[in-house]
mmCIF file of C-alpha atoms in Angstrom:
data_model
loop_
_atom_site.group_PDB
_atom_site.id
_atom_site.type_symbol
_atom_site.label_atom_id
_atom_site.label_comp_id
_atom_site.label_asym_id
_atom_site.label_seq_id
_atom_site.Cartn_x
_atom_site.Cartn_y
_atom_site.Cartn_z
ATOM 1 C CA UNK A 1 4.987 2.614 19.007
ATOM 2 C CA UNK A 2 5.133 6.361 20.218
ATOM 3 C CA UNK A 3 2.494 5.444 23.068
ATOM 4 C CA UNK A 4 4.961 2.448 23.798
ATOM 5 C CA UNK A 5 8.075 4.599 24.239
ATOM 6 C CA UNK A 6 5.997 7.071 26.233
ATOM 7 C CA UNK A 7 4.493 4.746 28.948
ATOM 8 C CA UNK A 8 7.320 2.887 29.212
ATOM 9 C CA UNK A 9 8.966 6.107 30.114
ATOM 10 C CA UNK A 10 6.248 6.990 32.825
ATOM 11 C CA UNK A 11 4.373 9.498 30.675
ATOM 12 C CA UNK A 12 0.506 8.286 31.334
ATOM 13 C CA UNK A 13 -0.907 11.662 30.461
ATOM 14 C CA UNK A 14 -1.396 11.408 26.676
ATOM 15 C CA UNK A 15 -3.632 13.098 24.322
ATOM 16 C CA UNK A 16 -3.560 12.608 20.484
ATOM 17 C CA UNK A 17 -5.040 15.513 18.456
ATOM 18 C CA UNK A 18 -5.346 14.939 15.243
ATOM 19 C CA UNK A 19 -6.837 18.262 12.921
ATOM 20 C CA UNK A 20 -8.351 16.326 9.720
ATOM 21 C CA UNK A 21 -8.913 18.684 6.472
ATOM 22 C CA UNK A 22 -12.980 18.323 5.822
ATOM 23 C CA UNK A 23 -15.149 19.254 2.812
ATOM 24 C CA UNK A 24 -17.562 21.106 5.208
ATOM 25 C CA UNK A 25 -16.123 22.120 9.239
ATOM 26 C CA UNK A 26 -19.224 20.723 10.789
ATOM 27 C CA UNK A 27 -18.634 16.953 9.354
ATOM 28 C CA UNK A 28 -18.467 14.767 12.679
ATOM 29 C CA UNK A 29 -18.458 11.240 10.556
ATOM 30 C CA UNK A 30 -15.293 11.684 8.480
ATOM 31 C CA UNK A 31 -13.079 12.613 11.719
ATOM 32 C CA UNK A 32 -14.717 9.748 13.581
ATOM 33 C CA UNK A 33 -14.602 7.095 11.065
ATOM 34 C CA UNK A 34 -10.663 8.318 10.509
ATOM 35 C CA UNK A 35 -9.972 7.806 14.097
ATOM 36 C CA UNK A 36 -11.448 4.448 14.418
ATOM 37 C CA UNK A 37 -9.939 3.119 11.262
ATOM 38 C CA UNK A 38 -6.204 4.481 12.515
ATOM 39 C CA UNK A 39 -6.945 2.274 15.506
ATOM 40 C CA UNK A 40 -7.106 5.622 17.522
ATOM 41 C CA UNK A 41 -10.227 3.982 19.481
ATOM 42 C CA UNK A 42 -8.133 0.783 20.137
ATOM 43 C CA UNK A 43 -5.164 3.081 21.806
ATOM 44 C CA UNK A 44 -7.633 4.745 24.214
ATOM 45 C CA UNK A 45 -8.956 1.181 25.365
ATOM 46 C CA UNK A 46 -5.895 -0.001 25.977
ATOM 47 C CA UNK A 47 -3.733 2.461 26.865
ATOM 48 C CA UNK A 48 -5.618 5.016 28.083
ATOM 49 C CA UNK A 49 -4.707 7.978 25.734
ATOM 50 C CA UNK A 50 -6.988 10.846 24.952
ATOM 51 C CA UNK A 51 -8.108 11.247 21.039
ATOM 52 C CA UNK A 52 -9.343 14.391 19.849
ATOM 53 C CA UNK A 53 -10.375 16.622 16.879
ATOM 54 C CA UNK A 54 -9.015 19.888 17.138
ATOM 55 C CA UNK A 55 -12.141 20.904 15.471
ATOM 56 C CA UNK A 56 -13.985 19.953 18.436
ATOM 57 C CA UNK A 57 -11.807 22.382 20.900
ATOM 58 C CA UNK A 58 -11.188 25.543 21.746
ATOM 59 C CA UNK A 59 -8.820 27.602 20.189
ATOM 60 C CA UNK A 60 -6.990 30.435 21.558
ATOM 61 C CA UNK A 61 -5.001 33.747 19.432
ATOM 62 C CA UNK A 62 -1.519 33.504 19.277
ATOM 63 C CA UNK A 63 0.706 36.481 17.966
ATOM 64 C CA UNK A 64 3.205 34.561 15.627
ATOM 65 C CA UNK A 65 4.757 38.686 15.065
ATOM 66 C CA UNK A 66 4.546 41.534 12.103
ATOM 67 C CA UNK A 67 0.941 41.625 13.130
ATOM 68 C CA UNK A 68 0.456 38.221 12.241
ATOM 69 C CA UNK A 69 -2.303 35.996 14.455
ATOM 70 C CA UNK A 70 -3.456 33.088 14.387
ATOM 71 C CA UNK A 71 -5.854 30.787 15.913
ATOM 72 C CA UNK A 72 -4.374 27.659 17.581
ATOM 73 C CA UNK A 73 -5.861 24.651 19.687
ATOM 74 C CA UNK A 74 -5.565 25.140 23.327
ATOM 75 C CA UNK A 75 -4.623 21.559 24.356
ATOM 76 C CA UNK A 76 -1.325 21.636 22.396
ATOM 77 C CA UNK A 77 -0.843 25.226 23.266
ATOM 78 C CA UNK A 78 -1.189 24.359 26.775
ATOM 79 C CA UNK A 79 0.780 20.767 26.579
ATOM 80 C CA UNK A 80 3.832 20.109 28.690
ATOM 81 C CA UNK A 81 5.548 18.685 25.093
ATOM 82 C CA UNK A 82 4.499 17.965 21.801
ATOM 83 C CA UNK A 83 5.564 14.886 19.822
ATOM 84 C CA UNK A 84 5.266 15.566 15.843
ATOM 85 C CA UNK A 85 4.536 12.729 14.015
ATOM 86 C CA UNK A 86 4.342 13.810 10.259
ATOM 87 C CA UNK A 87 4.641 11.984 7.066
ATOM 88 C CA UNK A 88 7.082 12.419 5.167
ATOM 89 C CA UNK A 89 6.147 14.001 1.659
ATOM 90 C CA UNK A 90 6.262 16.965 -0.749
ATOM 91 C CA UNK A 91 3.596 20.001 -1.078
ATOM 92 C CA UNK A 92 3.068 22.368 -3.610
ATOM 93 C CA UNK A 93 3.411 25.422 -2.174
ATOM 94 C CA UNK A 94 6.083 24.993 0.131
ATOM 95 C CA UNK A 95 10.080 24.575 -0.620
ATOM 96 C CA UNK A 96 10.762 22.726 2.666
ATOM 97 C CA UNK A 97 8.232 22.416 5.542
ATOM 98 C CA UNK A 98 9.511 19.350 7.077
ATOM 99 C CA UNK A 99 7.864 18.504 10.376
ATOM 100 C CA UNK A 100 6.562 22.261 10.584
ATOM 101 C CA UNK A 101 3.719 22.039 8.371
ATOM 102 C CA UNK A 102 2.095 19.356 10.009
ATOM 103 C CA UNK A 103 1.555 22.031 12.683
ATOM 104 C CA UNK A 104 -0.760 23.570 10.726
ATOM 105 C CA UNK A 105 -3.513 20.925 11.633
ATOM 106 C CA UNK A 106 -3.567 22.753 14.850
ATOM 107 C CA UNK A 107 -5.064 25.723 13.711
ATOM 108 C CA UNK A 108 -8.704 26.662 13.161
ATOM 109 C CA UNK A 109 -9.745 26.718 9.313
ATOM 110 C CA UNK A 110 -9.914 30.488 9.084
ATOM 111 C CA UNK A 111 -6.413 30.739 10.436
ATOM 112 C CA UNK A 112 -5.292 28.115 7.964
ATOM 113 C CA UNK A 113 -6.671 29.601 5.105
ATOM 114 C CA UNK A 114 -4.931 32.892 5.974
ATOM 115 C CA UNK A 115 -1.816 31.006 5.801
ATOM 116 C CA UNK A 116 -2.275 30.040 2.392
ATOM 117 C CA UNK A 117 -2.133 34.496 1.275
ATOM 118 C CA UNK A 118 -0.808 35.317 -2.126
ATOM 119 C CA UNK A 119 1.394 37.794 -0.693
ATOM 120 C CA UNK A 120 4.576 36.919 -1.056
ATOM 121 C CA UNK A 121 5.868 38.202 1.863
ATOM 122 C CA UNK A 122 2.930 36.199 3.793
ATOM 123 C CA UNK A 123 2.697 32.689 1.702
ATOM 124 C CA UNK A 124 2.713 29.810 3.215
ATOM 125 C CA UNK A 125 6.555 29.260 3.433
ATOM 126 C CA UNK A 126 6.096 32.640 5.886
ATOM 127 C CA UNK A 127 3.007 31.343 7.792
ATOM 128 C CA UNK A 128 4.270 28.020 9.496
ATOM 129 C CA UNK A 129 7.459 29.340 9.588
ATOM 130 C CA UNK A 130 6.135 30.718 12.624
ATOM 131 C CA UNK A 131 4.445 27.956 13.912
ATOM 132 C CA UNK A 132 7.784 26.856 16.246
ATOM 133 C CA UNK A 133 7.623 30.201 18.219
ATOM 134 C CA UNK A 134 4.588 29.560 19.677
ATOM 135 C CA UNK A 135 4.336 25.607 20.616
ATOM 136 C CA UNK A 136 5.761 24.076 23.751
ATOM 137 C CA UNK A 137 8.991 22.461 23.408
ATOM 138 C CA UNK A 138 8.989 19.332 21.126
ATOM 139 C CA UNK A 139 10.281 16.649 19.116
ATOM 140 C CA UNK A 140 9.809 15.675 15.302
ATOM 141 C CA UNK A 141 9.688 12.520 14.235
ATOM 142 C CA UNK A 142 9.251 12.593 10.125
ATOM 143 C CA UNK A 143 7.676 9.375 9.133
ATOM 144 C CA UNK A 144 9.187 8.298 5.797
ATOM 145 C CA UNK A 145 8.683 4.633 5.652
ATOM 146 C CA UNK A 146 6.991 5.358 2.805
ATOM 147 C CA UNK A 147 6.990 8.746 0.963
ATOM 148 C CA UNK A 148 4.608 10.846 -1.067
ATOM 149 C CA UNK A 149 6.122 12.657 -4.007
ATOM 150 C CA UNK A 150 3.603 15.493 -5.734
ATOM 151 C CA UNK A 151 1.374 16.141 -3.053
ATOM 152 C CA UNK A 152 -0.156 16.577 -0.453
ATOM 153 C CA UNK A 153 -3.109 15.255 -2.817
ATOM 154 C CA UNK A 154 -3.906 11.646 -2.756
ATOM 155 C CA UNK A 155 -3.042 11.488 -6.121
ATOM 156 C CA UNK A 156 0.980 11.670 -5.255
ATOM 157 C CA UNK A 157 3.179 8.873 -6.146
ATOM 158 C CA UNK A 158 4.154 6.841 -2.674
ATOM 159 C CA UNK A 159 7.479 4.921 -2.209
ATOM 160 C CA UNK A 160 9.092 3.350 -0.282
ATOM 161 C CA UNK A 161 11.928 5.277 1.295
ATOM 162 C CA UNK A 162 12.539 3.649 4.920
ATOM 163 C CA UNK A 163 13.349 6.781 6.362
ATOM 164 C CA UNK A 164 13.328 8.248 9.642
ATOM 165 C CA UNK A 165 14.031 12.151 10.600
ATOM 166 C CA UNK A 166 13.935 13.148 14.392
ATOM 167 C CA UNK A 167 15.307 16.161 15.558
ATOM 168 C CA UNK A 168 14.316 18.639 18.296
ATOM 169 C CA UNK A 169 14.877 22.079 16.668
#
């Protein structure tokens, strides 16, 4: 429906990056198999979008501030906007991430790793706090049709919530 909105809208230069969590970095089949069964494929056919793994990318240091860098994929950095499309669900470590955490799957997996520090000072919360300084502007849409309490495992407990959060900021 996003892809909708945007053509209809006159935005034909789209790219969807998508930064899947892997047992080992070099795994091509999981990303690709994820991508065709999201119908990722079937939106490049027909609407002429661009798909990629972040993995697959370059990546380029940001300064996120108090000596804290990070390494994030060019393509978004270099985007005109960003739409956020995150689901809407708990984590562990985090007291509220919203729509910021999902901006983690930008990063390379050395950079997320450092986010995840026991310092308190430089946990998690800290980490993609910093995130929004350094993207282009944006817009959030939280996906809670359906919710995932206790995660981000699969193991969370999913409801249905029929809820949508957009915002800007």
């Amino acid at each position: 429906d996003m892809v909708l909105l945007l053509k209809e809208r006159g935005i034909d230069d789209i790219m969807i990056g998508e930064g899947p969590t892997m047992a080992h970095p070099k795994d091509v089949d999981t990303p690709a198999h994820a991508f065709e069964s999201l119908g990722y494929r079937t939106l490049e056919q027909r609407y002429g979008v661009r798909c990629i793994n972040v993995h697959e990318r370059p990546f380029d240091r940001v300064d996120l501030g108090d000596d804290v860098h990070l390494r994030m994929n060019r393509d978004l950095l270099e985007s005109d906007f960003l739409v956020n499309l995150p689901v809407l669900k708990t984590h562990a470590q985090t007291v509220v991430s919203l729509g910021t955490k999902n901006l983690k799957g930008a990063l390379d997996i050395p950079s997320r790793k450092k986010c995840h520090s026991a310092d308190p000072h430089r946990d998690l919360n800290d980490m993609i706090s910093r995130l929004p300084h350094v993207i282009p502007p944006s817009f959030t849409l939280l996906d809670g049709i359906y919710t995932n309490a206790r995660g981000p495992g699969f193991d969370g407990k999913i409801r249905r919530s029929n809820l949508l959060i957009a915002g800007g900021d």
